[in-house]
Coordinates of C-alpha atoms in Angstrom, one line a residue:
M993 CA 27.5 16.8 3.3
S994 CA 24.0 15.2 3.4
L995 CA 23.3 11.4 3.0
R996 CA 22.7 10.6 -0.5
V997 CA 20.3 7.6 -1.1
L998 CA 19.2 6.2 -4.6
H999 CA 16.0 4.3 -4.3
V1000 CA 15.2 1.5 -6.8
L1001 CA 11.4 1.5 -7.6
D1002 CA 9.0 -0.8 -9.4
H1003 CA 7.1 2.2 -10.8
S1004 CA 6.3 5.7 -9.5
L1005 CA 4.1 8.9 -10.4
P1006 CA 2.5 9.6 -12.7
L1007 CA 1.0 6.2 -12.2
H1008 CA -1.1 6.2 -9.1
S1009 CA -1.1 3.0 -6.6
G1010 CA -0.6 2.5 -3.1
Y1011 CA 3.0 1.6 -3.8
S1012 CA 3.8 5.1 -5.3
F1013 CA 1.8 7.1 -2.6
R1014 CA 4.0 5.2 0.0
T1015 CA 7.1 6.0 -2.2
L1016 CA 6.2 9.8 -2.3
A1017 CA 5.8 9.9 1.5
I1018 CA 9.0 8.3 2.1
L1019 CA 10.8 10.4 -0.4
R1020 CA 9.0 13.8 0.9
E1021 CA 10.1 12.9 4.7
Q1022 CA 13.6 12.1 3.8
R1023 CA 14.2 15.2 2.3
A1024 CA 12.9 16.9 5.2
L1025 CA 15.5 15.2 7.2
G1026 CA 18.1 17.0 5.0
W1027 CA 18.8 13.9 3.2
E1028 CA 19.3 13.8 -0.9
T1029 CA 17.0 11.2 -2.9
V1030 CA 17.8 9.8 -6.2
H1031 CA 15.0 7.8 -7.9
L1032 CA 15.2 5.1 -10.6
T1033 CA 12.3 3.3 -11.8
T1034 CA 12.5 -0.2 -13.7
P1035 CA 10.7 -1.1 -17.1
K1036 CA 7.6 -1.9 -15.0
Q1037 CA 7.1 1.8 -15.4
G1038 CA 5.9 1.2 -18.9
A1039 CA 7.8 1.0 -22.3
G1040 CA 9.7 3.9 -23.5
A1041 CA 12.7 5.7 -24.3
V1042 CA 12.8 8.5 -21.8
L1043 CA 16.0 8.5 -19.5
Q1044 CA 14.3 11.1 -17.2
E1045 CA 11.0 12.3 -16.0
E1046 CA 10.0 15.2 -13.9
V1047 CA 6.7 14.7 -12.0
D1048 CA 5.2 17.3 -9.7
G1049 CA 8.7 18.6 -8.9
W1050 CA 10.4 15.1 -8.3
L1051 CA 13.2 14.0 -10.8
F1052 CA 12.7 10.1 -11.9
H1053 CA 15.3 8.3 -13.9
R1054 CA 13.8 5.9 -16.1
T1055 CA 15.0 2.3 -17.5
P1056 CA 14.4 2.4 -21.4
S1057 CA 12.6 -0.6 -22.5
A1058 CA 10.4 -2.3 -25.0
E1059 CA 6.8 -4.1 -24.5
G1060 CA 6.8 -7.8 -23.7
S1061 CA 10.5 -8.1 -22.4
G1062 CA 11.1 -11.3 -19.9
L1063 CA 11.9 -11.0 -16.4
L1064 CA 15.5 -11.8 -16.9
H1065 CA 15.7 -9.3 -19.7
Q1066 CA 14.2 -6.5 -17.4
M1067 CA 16.7 -7.2 -14.8
R1068 CA 19.5 -6.8 -17.2
L1069 CA 18.1 -3.7 -18.5
T1070 CA 17.8 -2.2 -14.6
T1071 CA 21.4 -3.5 -14.0
T1072 CA 22.6 -1.5 -17.0
R1073 CA 20.8 1.7 -16.1
L1074 CA 21.4 1.5 -12.5
Q1075 CA 25.1 1.4 -13.1
D1076 CA 24.9 4.4 -15.3
V1077 CA 22.9 6.3 -12.7
V1078 CA 25.3 5.1 -9.7
R1079 CA 28.1 6.8 -11.9
A1080 CA 26.2 9.9 -12.3
T1081 CA 24.9 10.4 -8.9
R1082 CA 27.5 8.8 -6.6
P1083 CA 24.9 7.7 -4.0
D1084 CA 25.9 6.5 -0.3
L1085 CA 23.7 3.5 -0.5
I1086 CA 21.1 1.8 -2.7
H1087 CA 17.6 1.4 -1.1
A1088 CA 15.8 -1.4 -3.3
H1089 CA 12.0 -1.6 -2.8
S1090 CA 9.9 -4.6 -3.8
P1091 CA 9.6 -6.9 -5.8
V1092 CA 12.7 -8.8 -5.9
L1093 CA 13.4 -8.0 -9.7
N1094 CA 14.6 -4.7 -8.1
A1095 CA 16.8 -6.2 -5.3
L1096 CA 18.6 -8.6 -7.4
P1097 CA 20.2 -5.7 -9.7
S1098 CA 20.8 -3.8 -6.7
L1099 CA 22.8 -6.2 -5.0
W1100 CA 24.8 -7.1 -8.2
V1101 CA 25.5 -3.2 -8.8
G1102 CA 26.0 -2.8 -5.1
R1103 CA 28.9 -5.4 -4.7
R1104 CA 30.6 -4.0 -7.8
Q1105 CA 30.7 -0.6 -6.5
R1106 CA 31.0 -1.3 -2.9
L1107 CA 27.6 0.3 -1.8
P1108 CA 25.4 -0.9 1.0
V1109 CA 22.0 -2.3 -0.1
V1110 CA 18.9 -2.0 2.0
Y1111 CA 16.0 -4.1 0.4
E1112 CA 12.4 -3.0 1.4
M1113 CA 10.0 -5.9 1.0
R1114 CA 6.5 -4.5 0.8
A1115 CA 5.0 -7.9 -0.1
S1116 CA 6.4 -11.1 -1.0
W1117 CA 6.8 -11.7 -5.1
E1118 CA 5.5 -15.2 -4.8
D1119 CA 2.3 -14.3 -3.0
A1120 CA 1.6 -11.1 -5.3
A1121 CA 2.0 -13.6 -8.1
V1122 CA -0.6 -15.8 -6.7
D1123 CA -3.0 -12.9 -6.3
H1124 CA -2.6 -12.1 -10.0
G1125 CA -3.4 -15.2 -11.0
T1126 CA -0.1 -15.9 -12.7
T1127 CA 0.7 -19.0 -10.4
K1128 CA -0.4 -21.2 -7.6
E1129 CA 0.9 -21.6 -4.1
G1130 CA 3.3 -24.4 -3.9
S1131 CA 3.8 -24.5 -7.8
L1132 CA 7.2 -24.5 -9.4
R1133 CA 7.2 -20.9 -9.9
Y1134 CA 6.0 -20.2 -6.6
R1135 CA 8.9 -22.2 -4.9
V1136 CA 11.6 -20.3 -7.4
S1137 CA 10.1 -17.1 -6.6
R1138 CA 10.2 -17.6 -2.9
G1139 CA 14.0 -18.9 -3.2
L1140 CA 15.0 -15.8 -5.2
E1141 CA 13.0 -13.4 -2.6
S1142 CA 15.1 -15.4 0.2
L1143 CA 18.1 -15.1 -1.5
A1144 CA 18.0 -11.2 -1.9
L1145 CA 16.9 -11.0 1.8
R1146 CA 19.9 -13.1 3.0
H1147 CA 22.3 -10.8 0.8
A1148 CA 20.9 -7.3 1.7
D1149 CA 22.9 -5.5 4.2
Q1150 CA 19.8 -4.3 6.0
V1151 CA 15.9 -5.3 5.1
T1152 CA 12.9 -3.1 6.0
T1153 CA 9.3 -4.1 5.6
I1154 CA 5.8 -2.4 6.3
C1155 CA 4.4 -4.7 9.1
E1156 CA 4.9 -7.5 11.6
G1157 CA 3.1 -10.0 9.5
L1158 CA 5.8 -9.5 6.7
R1159 CA 8.6 -9.2 9.4
G1160 CA 7.5 -12.7 10.8
D1161 CA 7.7 -14.2 7.1
I1162 CA 11.1 -12.8 6.4
A1163 CA 12.6 -14.1 9.9
I1164 CA 11.4 -17.7 9.3
R1165 CA 13.7 -17.6 5.9
G1166 CA 16.4 -17.4 8.5
I1167 CA 17.2 -13.5 8.5
P1168 CA 18.5 -12.5 11.9
P1169 CA 15.9 -10.0 13.8
E1170 CA 18.9 -7.3 13.9
R1171 CA 18.6 -7.1 10.4
I1172 CA 15.0 -6.5 10.0
T1173 CA 13.0 -3.4 10.7
V1174 CA 9.6 -2.4 10.3
I1175 CA 8.7 1.0 8.6
P1176 CA 4.8 0.8 8.8
N1177 CA 2.5 2.4 6.4
A1178 CA 1.2 5.9 7.8
V1179 CA -0.6 8.9 6.8
D1180 CA 0.0 12.6 6.5
V1181 CA -2.9 13.9 8.4
S1182 CA -2.5 17.3 7.3
L1183 CA -3.7 15.9 3.7
F1184 CA -7.2 14.5 5.1
R1185 CA -10.1 16.4 6.0
Y1186 CA -11.7 15.6 9.3
G1187 CA -15.3 16.4 10.4
V1188 CA -16.3 17.9 7.0
E1189 CA -20.1 18.1 5.8
P1190 CA -20.5 16.0 3.0
D1191 CA -20.9 17.8 -0.7
A1192 CA -24.7 17.9 -1.0
R1193 CA -24.5 18.5 -4.8
L1194 CA -22.5 15.1 -5.2
R1195 CA -24.8 13.5 -2.9
R1196 CA -27.9 14.5 -5.2
S1197 CA -26.0 13.8 -8.4
L1198 CA -25.4 10.0 -7.2
G1199 CA -29.0 9.7 -6.2
L1200 CA -28.0 9.2 -2.3
E1201 CA -30.4 11.9 -0.8
G1202 CA -32.0 10.1 2.5
A1203 CA -30.0 7.0 2.0
T1204 CA -27.7 5.0 4.3
V1205 CA -24.6 4.6 2.4
V1206 CA -21.9 1.6 2.9
G1207 CA -19.3 1.8 0.5
F1208 CA -15.7 1.0 -0.7
A1209 CA -13.0 3.1 -2.3
G1210 CA -10.2 1.7 -3.9
S1211 CA -9.0 -1.0 -6.6
F1212 CA -11.3 -3.6 -7.4
Y1213 CA -9.0 -6.6 -6.9
G1214 CA -10.2 -10.3 -6.2
Y1215 CA -8.6 -10.2 -2.7
E1216 CA -10.6 -7.2 -1.5
G1217 CA -13.6 -9.7 -1.3
L1218 CA -16.2 -6.8 -2.7
D1219 CA -18.6 -9.5 -4.0
L1220 CA -19.3 -10.2 -0.1
L1221 CA -20.1 -6.5 0.3
I1222 CA -22.7 -6.7 -2.3
E1223 CA -24.3 -10.1 -0.9
A1224 CA -24.3 -8.6 2.8
A1225 CA -26.3 -5.5 1.3
R1226 CA -28.6 -7.9 -0.5
R1227 CA -29.2 -9.6 3.0
M1228 CA -29.7 -6.2 4.7
L1229 CA -32.3 -4.7 2.1
P1230 CA -35.4 -6.1 3.6
R1231 CA -34.5 -4.6 6.9
H1232 CA -32.9 -1.2 5.3
P1233 CA -35.0 -0.4 2.1
R1234 CA -33.0 3.1 1.9
L1235 CA -29.6 1.3 2.1
R1236 CA -27.1 2.0 -1.0
V1237 CA -23.8 0.9 -1.7
L1238 CA -21.3 3.2 -3.3
M1239 CA -18.3 1.7 -5.3
V1240 CA -15.9 4.0 -6.0
G1241 CA -13.0 3.1 -8.4
G1242 CA -12.4 0.3 -10.7
G1243 CA -10.1 -2.8 -11.3
P1244 CA -10.0 -6.7 -12.5
Q1245 CA -13.2 -7.2 -10.7
E1246 CA -15.3 -4.8 -11.9
S1247 CA -17.3 -6.7 -14.4
N1248 CA -18.0 -9.7 -12.2
L1249 CA -19.2 -7.2 -9.6
K1250 CA -21.7 -5.3 -11.9
A1251 CA -22.9 -8.9 -13.1
Q1252 CA -23.4 -9.9 -9.6
V1253 CA -25.4 -6.9 -9.1
V1254 CA -27.6 -7.2 -12.2
A1255 CA -28.2 -11.0 -11.2
A1256 CA -29.4 -9.7 -7.7
G1257 CA -31.7 -7.0 -9.3
M1258 CA -29.8 -4.3 -7.0
Q1259 CA -29.0 -1.9 -10.1
E1260 CA -30.9 0.7 -8.1
Q1261 CA -29.1 0.1 -4.8
V1262 CA -25.4 -0.3 -6.1
I1263 CA -23.6 2.8 -7.5
F1264 CA -20.5 2.5 -9.4
T1265 CA -18.6 5.7 -9.8
G1266 CA -15.8 4.4 -11.8
R1267 CA -12.3 5.7 -11.3
V1268 CA -12.0 9.3 -9.6
A1269 CA -9.1 11.5 -9.5
H1270 CA -7.1 11.1 -6.4
T1271 CA -7.9 14.8 -5.5
D1272 CA -11.5 14.1 -5.4
V1273 CA -11.5 10.6 -3.6
Q1274 CA -12.3 12.4 -0.1
R1275 CA -15.3 14.1 -1.5
Y1276 CA -17.0 10.5 -2.2
Y1277 CA -15.7 9.2 1.3
E1278 CA -17.6 11.8 2.9
L1279 CA -20.9 10.6 1.4
I1280 CA -20.2 7.1 2.8
D1281 CA -21.7 6.2 6.4
V1282 CA -19.9 3.0 6.9
L1283 CA -16.8 2.1 4.8
A1284 CA -16.4 -1.7 4.3
Y1285 CA -13.1 -3.7 3.9
P1286 CA -13.8 -7.1 3.3
R1287 CA -10.6 -8.5 2.5
L1288 CA -10.5 -12.5 1.8
P1289 CA -8.3 -14.7 4.3
I1290 CA -5.4 -15.3 2.0
R1291 CA -1.5 -15.2 2.7
L1292 CA -1.2 -12.0 1.2
T1293 CA -4.1 -10.2 3.4
E1294 CA -3.1 -12.2 6.5
L1295 CA 0.6 -10.9 6.2
V1296 CA 0.2 -7.4 4.8
T1297 CA -1.2 -4.4 6.3
P1298 CA -3.2 -2.3 3.7
L1299 CA -3.3 1.8 3.5
K1300 CA -6.9 2.4 2.9
P1301 CA -8.1 1.9 6.5
L1302 CA -5.5 4.2 7.9
E1303 CA -6.7 7.2 5.5
A1304 CA -10.2 6.4 6.5
M1305 CA -9.2 6.8 10.2
A1306 CA -7.5 10.1 9.3
Q1307 CA -10.8 11.6 8.2
G1308 CA -12.5 9.8 11.0
R1309 CA -14.8 7.3 8.9
M1310 CA -16.5 4.8 10.4
L1311 CA -15.3 1.2 9.3
V1312 CA -15.8 -2.4 9.4
A1313 CA -13.1 -4.7 8.1
S1314 CA -12.4 -8.6 8.0
D1315 CA -10.3 -10.1 10.7
V1316 CA -7.5 -10.9 8.4
G1317 CA -4.1 -10.5 10.1
G1318 CA -3.0 -7.1 8.1
H1319 CA -6.4 -5.7 9.5
R1320 CA -5.8 -6.8 13.0
E1321 CA -2.5 -5.2 13.2
L1322 CA -4.1 -1.9 12.3
I1323 CA -7.4 -1.7 13.7
R1324 CA -8.4 -1.8 17.3
H1325 CA -11.9 -3.5 17.6
G1326 CA -14.4 -1.2 19.1
E1327 CA -12.0 1.5 19.5
T1328 CA -11.0 2.7 15.9
G1329 CA -13.1 0.3 13.7
F1330 CA -15.0 -3.0 13.8
L1331 CA -13.7 -6.3 12.9
F1332 CA -15.9 -9.4 11.5
R1333 CA -15.4 -13.0 10.3
A1334 CA -13.3 -12.9 7.0
G1335 CA -15.1 -14.7 4.0
D1336 CA -18.4 -14.3 5.9
P1337 CA -21.1 -12.3 4.2
A1338 CA -23.6 -12.8 7.0
S1339 CA -20.9 -11.7 9.7
L1340 CA -20.2 -8.6 7.6
A1341 CA -24.0 -7.7 7.3
V1342 CA -24.2 -8.0 11.1
A1343 CA -21.0 -5.8 11.5
I1344 CA -22.6 -3.0 9.6
E1345 CA -25.9 -3.2 11.2
D1346 CA -24.3 -3.2 14.7
L1347 CA -22.5 -0.2 13.8
L1348 CA -25.4 1.5 12.2
A1349 CA -27.2 1.1 15.4
K1350 CA -24.1 2.6 17.5
R1351 CA -24.6 6.0 16.0
P1352 CA -24.6 7.9 19.5
L1353 CA -21.1 6.4 19.5
W1354 CA -19.6 7.7 16.5
P1355 CA -18.3 10.8 17.5
Q1356 CA -16.2 9.1 20.2
I1357 CA -15.0 6.7 17.7
R1358 CA -14.3 9.3 15.1
R1359 CA -12.0 11.1 17.6
Q1360 CA -10.3 7.7 18.6
A1361 CA -9.4 6.9 15.1
R1362 CA -8.2 10.2 14.2
G1363 CA -6.1 10.2 17.4
F1364 CA -4.4 7.1 16.8
V1365 CA -3.0 8.2 13.4
E1366 CA -2.1 11.4 14.6
V1367 CA -0.1 9.8 17.5
E1368 CA 0.9 6.2 16.1
R1369 CA 1.1 6.4 12.4
T1370 CA 2.6 9.7 10.9
W1371 CA 4.9 9.4 7.9
A1372 CA 7.4 11.5 9.9
D1373 CA 7.8 9.0 12.7
S1374 CA 7.9 6.0 10.3
V1375 CA 10.4 7.4 7.9
A1376 CA 12.7 8.3 11.0
R1377 CA 13.2 4.8 11.7
Y1378 CA 15.4 4.8 8.2
R1379 CA 18.2 6.5 10.1
E1380 CA 19.2 3.6 12.2
V1381 CA 18.8 1.3 9.0
Y1382 CA 21.1 3.3 7.0
C1383 CA 23.6 3.7 9.8
R1384 CA 23.8 0.0 10.4
A1385 CA 24.1 -0.7 6.5
L1386 CA 26.8 2.0 6.0
A1387 CA 28.8 0.4 9.1
R1388 CA 29.3 -2.9 7.4
Y1389 CA 31.5 -0.9 5.0
D1390 CA 33.2 1.1 7.7
R1391 CA 31.4 4.2 6.8
R1392 CA 29.8 6.3 9.5
P1393 CA 28.0 9.3 8.2
T1394 CA 26.3 11.9 10.6
I1395 CA 22.7 11.5 9.6

């Protein structure tokens, strides 16, 4: 009989985010291994009374909820719904994914039902709250959040995380190394076109013919440091009058960035596309000569590896990125991409200009970047690591399935 894993998730498809795309990759590869997967989302999916929803062939159990419920109430709702799903599906173990609001109900239900619980910490709850502006580092809420996160990590049977930076943060909370496993972010290279010519019609429609294009595709959060990209471009324009900045996506910083562009008189040089369908994003990537990832140096970016640079490497795109810890863990400077001093628009401008001057080397860098993800960052390899994690968790309950 195959292993049955119940995944407890903050949110899922049809919502699009790095979180939901990582989840989908995990589910797809676990099914390929012959395991059964069950999927429950919490009230963070959104208010509603639906108990189940099928999206793109995946069945998600939902937690009915109303708008505006507090965190404790959300956890109570998750606990009640999780108990129902456990009784109905009889999983072998519970795999709770960040945030800790999912881990605590999973631990409560797991202990009652004698089910192992694996907790996957994709980011620390307290640092995510700082980034969202709902608290400050060192505040009472920050310390309470960190305490709850540590509590969940200590009581989980096994802990997984997405990168070495977070592994270190988990370890200093007193979690034994043998209970922590890194399941790194990866890509399915078959989903990304490599060496494809840009769409001439799209280039024309955006006014990019004959231009040198730098850009970013993703969500416009404060920690992405996109204001630095606009400032770097402003500094470069006197030497590169045909420079254009393509900003693909949207988010909380969009209005601030547009105001910055107007104040700098760069309305003709900076193009905001707005959000585009996920299936169309690659067409925009292919218009960009140099992708920029100017993440700011804060705890979140120092500890957590992003997914976007891996997607760029899979397409063989040229990229520059700030030297925060999350980028240093992914990017080999001079081989798969180029790093610059975080928080410094002058350093970003120099990095872009240096890369533009290295065009004869671009074919080699493209091959190296694509090769890196093909060999070291495939979802099949990453997800295969769960086998040992699940075996260790089940062994604590004297269960030793063949998986």
